mmCIF file of C-alpha atoms in Angstrom:
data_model
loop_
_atom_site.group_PDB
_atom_site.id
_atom_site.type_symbol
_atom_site.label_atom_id
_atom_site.label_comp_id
_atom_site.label_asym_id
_atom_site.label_seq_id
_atom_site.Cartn_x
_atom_site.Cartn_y
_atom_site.Cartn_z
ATOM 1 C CA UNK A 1 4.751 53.533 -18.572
ATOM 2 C CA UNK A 2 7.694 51.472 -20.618
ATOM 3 C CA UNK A 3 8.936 50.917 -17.235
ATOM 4 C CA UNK A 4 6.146 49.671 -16.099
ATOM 5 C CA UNK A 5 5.573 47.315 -19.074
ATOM 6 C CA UNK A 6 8.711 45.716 -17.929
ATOM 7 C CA UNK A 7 9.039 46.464 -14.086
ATOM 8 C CA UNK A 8 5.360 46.239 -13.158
ATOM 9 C CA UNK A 9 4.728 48.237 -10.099
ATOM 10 C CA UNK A 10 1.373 49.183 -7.935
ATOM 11 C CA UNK A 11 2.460 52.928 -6.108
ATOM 12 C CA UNK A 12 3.510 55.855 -7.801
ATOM 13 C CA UNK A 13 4.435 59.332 -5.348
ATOM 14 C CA UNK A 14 3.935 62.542 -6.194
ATOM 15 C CA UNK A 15 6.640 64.731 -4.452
ATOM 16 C CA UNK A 16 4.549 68.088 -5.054
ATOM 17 C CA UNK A 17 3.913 70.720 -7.492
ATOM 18 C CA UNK A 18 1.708 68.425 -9.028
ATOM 19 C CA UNK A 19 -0.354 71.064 -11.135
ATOM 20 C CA UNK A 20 1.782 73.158 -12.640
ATOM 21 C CA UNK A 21 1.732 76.334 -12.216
ATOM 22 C CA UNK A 22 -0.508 76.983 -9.516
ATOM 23 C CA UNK A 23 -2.578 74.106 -8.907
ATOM 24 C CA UNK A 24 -5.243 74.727 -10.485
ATOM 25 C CA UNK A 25 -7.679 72.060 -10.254
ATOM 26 C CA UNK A 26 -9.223 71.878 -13.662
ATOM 27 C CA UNK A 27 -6.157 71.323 -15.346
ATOM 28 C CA UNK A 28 -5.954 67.822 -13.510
ATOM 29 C CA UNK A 29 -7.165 65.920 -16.841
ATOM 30 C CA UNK A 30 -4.106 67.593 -18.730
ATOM 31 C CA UNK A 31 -1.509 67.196 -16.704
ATOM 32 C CA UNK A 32 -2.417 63.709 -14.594
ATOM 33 C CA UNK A 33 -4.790 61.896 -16.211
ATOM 34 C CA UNK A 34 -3.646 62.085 -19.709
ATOM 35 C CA UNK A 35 0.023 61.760 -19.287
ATOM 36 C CA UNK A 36 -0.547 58.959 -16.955
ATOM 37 C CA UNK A 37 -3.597 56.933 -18.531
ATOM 38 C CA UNK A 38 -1.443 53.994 -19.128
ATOM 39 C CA UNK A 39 -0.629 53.617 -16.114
ATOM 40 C CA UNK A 40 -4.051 54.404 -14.186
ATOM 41 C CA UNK A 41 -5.477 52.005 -16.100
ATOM 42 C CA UNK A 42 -3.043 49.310 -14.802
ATOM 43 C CA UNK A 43 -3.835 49.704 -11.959
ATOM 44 C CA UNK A 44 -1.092 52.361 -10.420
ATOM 45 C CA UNK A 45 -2.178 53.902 -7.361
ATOM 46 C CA UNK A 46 -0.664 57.504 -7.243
ATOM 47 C CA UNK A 47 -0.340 58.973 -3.676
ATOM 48 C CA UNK A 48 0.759 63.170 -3.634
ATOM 49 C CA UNK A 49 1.543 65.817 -1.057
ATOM 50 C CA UNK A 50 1.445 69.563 -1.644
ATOM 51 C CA UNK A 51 3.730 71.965 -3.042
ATOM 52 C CA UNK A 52 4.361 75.524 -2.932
ATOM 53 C CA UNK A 53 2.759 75.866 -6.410
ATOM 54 C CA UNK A 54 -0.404 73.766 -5.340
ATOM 55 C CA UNK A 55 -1.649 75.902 -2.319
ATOM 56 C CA UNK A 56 -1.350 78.719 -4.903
ATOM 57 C CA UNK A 57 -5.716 77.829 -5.982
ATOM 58 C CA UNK A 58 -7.774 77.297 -2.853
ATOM 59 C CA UNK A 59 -4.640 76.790 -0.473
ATOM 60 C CA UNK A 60 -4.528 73.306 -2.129
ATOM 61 C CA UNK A 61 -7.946 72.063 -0.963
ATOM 62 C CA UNK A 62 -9.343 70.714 -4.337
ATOM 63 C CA UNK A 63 -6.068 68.629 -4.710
ATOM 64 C CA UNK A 64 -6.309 67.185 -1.253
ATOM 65 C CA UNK A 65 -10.001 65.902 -2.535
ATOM 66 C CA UNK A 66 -9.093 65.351 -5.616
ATOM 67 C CA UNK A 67 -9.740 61.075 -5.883
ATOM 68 C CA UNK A 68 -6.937 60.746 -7.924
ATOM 69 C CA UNK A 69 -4.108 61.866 -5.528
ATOM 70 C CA UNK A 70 -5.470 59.115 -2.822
ATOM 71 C CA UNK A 71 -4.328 61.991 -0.111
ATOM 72 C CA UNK A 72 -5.783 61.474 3.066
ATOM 73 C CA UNK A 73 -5.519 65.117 4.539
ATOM 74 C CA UNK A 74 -2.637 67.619 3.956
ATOM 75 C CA UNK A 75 -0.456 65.162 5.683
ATOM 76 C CA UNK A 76 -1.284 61.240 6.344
ATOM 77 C CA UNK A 77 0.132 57.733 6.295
ATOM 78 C CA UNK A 78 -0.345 54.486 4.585
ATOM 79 C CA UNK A 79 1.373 51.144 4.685
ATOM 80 C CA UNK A 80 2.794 49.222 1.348
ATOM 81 C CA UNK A 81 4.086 45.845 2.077
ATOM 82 C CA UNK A 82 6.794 46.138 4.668
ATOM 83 C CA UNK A 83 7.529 50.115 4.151
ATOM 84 C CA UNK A 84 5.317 52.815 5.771
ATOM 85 C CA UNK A 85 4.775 55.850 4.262
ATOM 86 C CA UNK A 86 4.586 59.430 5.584
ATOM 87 C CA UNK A 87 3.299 62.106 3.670
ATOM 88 C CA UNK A 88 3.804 65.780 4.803
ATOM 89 C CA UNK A 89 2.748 69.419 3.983
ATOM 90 C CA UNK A 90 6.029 71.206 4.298
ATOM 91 C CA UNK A 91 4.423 74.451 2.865
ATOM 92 C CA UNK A 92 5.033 77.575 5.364
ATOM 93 C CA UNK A 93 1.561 77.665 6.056
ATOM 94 C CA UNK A 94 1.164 74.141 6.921
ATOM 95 C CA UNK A 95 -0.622 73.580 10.386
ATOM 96 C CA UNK A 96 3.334 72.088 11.794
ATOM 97 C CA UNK A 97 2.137 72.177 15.518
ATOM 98 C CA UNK A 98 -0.142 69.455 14.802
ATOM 99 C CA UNK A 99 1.849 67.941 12.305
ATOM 100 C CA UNK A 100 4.986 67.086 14.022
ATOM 101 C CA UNK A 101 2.790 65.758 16.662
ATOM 102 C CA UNK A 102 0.867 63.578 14.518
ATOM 103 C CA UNK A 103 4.024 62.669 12.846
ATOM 104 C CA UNK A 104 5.879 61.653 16.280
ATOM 105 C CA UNK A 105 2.998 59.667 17.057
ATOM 106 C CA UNK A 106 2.814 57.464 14.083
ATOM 107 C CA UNK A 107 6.813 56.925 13.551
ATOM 108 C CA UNK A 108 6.714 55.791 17.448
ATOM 109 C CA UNK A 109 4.016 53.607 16.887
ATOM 110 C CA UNK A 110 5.413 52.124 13.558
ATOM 111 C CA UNK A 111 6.459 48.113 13.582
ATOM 112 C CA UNK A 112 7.253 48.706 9.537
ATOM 113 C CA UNK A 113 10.884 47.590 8.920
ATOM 114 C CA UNK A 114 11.105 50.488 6.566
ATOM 115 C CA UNK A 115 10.234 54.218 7.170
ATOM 116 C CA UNK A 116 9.804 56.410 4.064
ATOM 117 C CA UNK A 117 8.749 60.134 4.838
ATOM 118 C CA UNK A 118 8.252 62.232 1.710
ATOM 119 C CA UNK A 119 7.062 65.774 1.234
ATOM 120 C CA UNK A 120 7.938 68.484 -1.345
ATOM 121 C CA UNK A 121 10.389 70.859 -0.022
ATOM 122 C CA UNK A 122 14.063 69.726 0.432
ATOM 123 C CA UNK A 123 16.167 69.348 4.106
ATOM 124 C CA UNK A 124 19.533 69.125 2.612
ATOM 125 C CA UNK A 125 20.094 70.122 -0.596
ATOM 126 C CA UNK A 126 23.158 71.264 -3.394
ATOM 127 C CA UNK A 127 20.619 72.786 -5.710
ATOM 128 C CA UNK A 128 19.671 76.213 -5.992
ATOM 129 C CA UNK A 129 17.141 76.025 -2.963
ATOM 130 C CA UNK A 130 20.082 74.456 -0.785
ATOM 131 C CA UNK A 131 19.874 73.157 3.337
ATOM 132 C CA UNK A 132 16.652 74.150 5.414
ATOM 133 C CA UNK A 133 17.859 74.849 8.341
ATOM 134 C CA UNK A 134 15.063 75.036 10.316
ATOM 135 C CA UNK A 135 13.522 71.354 8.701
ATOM 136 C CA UNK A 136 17.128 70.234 9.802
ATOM 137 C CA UNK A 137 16.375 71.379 13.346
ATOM 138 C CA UNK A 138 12.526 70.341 13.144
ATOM 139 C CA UNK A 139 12.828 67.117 10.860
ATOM 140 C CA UNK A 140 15.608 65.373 11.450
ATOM 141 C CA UNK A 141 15.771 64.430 15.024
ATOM 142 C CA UNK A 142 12.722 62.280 14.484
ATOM 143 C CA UNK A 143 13.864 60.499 11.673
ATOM 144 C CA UNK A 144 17.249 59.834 13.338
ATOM 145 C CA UNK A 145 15.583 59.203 16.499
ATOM 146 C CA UNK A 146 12.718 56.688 15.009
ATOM 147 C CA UNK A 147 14.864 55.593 12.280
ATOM 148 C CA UNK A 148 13.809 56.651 8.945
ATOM 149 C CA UNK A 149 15.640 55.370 6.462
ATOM 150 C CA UNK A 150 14.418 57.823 3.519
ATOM 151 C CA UNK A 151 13.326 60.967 2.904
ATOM 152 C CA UNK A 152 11.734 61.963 -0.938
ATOM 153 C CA UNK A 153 11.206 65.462 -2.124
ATOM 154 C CA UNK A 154 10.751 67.769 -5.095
ATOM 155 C CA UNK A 155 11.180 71.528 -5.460
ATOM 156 C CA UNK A 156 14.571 70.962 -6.872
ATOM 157 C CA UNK A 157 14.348 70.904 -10.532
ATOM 158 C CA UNK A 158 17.067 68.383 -10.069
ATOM 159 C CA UNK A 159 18.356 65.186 -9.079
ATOM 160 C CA UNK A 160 20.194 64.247 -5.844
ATOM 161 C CA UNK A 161 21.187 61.007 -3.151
ATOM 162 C CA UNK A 162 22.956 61.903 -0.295
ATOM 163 C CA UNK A 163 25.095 59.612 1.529
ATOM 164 C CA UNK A 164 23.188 58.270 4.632
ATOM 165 C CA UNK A 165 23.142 61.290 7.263
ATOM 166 C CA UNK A 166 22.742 60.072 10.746
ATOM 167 C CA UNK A 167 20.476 57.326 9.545
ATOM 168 C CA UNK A 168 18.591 58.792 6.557
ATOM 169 C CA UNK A 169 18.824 59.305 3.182
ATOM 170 C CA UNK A 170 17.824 62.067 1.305
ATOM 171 C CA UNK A 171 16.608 62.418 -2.217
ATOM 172 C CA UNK A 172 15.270 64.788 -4.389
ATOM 173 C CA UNK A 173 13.619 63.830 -7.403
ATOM 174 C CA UNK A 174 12.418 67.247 -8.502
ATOM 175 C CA UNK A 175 13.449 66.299 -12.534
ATOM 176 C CA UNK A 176 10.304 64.923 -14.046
ATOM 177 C CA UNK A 177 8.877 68.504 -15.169
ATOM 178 C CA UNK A 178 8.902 72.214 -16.050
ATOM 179 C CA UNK A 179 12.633 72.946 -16.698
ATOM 180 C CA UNK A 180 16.008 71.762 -15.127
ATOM 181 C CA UNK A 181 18.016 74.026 -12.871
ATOM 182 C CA UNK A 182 21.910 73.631 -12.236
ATOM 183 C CA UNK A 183 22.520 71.220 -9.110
ATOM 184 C CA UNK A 184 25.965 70.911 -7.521
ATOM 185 C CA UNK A 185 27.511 68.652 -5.252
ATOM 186 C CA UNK A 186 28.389 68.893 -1.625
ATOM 187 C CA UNK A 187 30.031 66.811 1.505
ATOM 188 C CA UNK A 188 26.919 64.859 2.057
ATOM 189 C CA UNK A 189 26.355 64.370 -1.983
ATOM 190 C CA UNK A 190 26.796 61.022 -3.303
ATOM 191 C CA UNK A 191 25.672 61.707 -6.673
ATOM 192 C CA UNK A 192 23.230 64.768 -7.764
ATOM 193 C CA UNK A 193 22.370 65.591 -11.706
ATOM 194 C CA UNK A 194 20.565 68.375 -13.897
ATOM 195 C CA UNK A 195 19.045 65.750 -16.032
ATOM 196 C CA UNK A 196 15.107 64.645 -16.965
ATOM 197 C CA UNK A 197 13.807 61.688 -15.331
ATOM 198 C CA UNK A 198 12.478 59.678 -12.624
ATOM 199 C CA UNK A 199 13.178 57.592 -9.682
ATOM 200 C CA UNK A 200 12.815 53.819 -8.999
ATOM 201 C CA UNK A 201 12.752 52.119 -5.101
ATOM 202 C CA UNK A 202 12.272 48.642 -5.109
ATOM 203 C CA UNK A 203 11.828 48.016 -1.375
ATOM 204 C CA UNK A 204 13.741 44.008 -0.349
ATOM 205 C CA UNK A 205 13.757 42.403 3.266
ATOM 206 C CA UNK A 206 17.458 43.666 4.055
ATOM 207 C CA UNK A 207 17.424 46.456 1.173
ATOM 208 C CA UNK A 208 16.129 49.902 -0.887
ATOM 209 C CA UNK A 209 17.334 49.711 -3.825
ATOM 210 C CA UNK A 210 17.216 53.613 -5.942
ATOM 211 C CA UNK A 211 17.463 53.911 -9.623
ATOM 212 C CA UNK A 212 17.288 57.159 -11.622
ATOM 213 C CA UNK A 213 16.566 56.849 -14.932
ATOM 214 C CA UNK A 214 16.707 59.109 -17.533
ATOM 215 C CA UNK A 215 14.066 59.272 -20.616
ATOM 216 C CA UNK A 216 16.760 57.681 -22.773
ATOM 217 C CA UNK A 217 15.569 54.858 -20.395
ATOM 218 C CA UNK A 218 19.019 55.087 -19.149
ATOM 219 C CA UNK A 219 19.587 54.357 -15.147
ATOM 220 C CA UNK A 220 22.206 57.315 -14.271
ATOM 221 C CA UNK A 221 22.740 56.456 -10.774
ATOM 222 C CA UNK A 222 22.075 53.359 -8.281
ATOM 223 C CA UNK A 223 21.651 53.402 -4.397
ATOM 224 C CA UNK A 224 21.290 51.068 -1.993
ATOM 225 C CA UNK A 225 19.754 51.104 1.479
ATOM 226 C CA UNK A 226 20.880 48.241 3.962
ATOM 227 C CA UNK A 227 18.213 47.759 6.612
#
């Protein structure tokens, strides 16, 4: 909300595990609509995907209806200016068949300069979770071949930016809850963190710019994204 005041901003993303611990529904007023009244009020439009934690009440049904989340379906897409947005269900019981065929279909049909894929669980990872292989095999040949420029996630409960990997970059942005776990750093890592914050994209013509920022209000790391 301070950034806000002073970096106004109309999207917010939800990268999962957004009712803590297991999704319960009627916990939504305590844990999204309080903490974030400011912000709701101004006019923020939040937009979530499912986590592990979430399909834990009603396989994550209530959330999916919930108003609030502005999800349309366990995985969807929406446009924001000149970025396009692609939510997915990466839960092991997600319906993939028809997801990576949905998903082919609308990165193929894209014209948005910018492709921004986000879901909970990570692809490549130094935290405690680490690489999924089988999102590397599933995943990542249709972001590299329909260019996607970035992928967001959770699950960590940790910070991370890769270094662009055939195209995309990766980042995790798991730190805004519950409690940190240790996060290390490997060949791909360009800068990773156990620390308590949030992330910032401004989205430019020729440019992503990424800011994490700490609740000192500090920004601990920078990114950019040439188009």
């Amino acid at each position: 909300a301070q950034y806000h005041a002073k970096n106004p901003y109309s999207l917010a993303l939800l990268a999962g595990d957004n009712i803590y611990n297991s999704g319960e529904i009627w916990k939504v007023g305590d844990v999204f609509e309080k903490p974030y009244q400011t912000l709701l009020k101004n006019g923020v439009k939040f937009r979530a995907c499912l986590g592990n934690h979430d399909i834990r009440t009603d396989n994550g049904d209530p959330q999916v209806k919930y108003a609030g989340f502005n999800m349309e379906g366990r995985f969807y897409t929406f446009r924001e200016g000149i970025a396009q947005f692609f939510a997915l269900d990466t839960n092991g019981n997600a319906a993939w068949d028809a997801q990576l065929t949905w998903l082919e279909k609308e990165l193929s049909s894209s014209d948005a300069p910018w492709k921004i894929v986000f879901g909970h669980h990570p692809i490549y990872s130094a935290g405690v979770y680490g690489n999924s292989a089988e999102f590397i095999k599933i995943l990542t040949p249709l972001f590299q071949k329909y260019g996607v420029q970035l992928y967001i996630n959770g699950h960590e409960h940790s910070y991370e930016r890769t270094r662009p990997i055939n195209g995309t970059t990766y980042l995790i942005t798991g730190n805004g809850g519950a409690y940190l776990r240790k996060v290390g750093r490997s060949e791909w890592t360009e800068y990773s963190a156990s620390r308590y914050g949030f992330s910032a994209l401004d989205v430019y013509s020729d440019r992503m710019e990424i800011q994490a920022i700490g609740t000192d209000h500090k920004v601990f790391d920078r990114g950019i994204i040439r188009l």
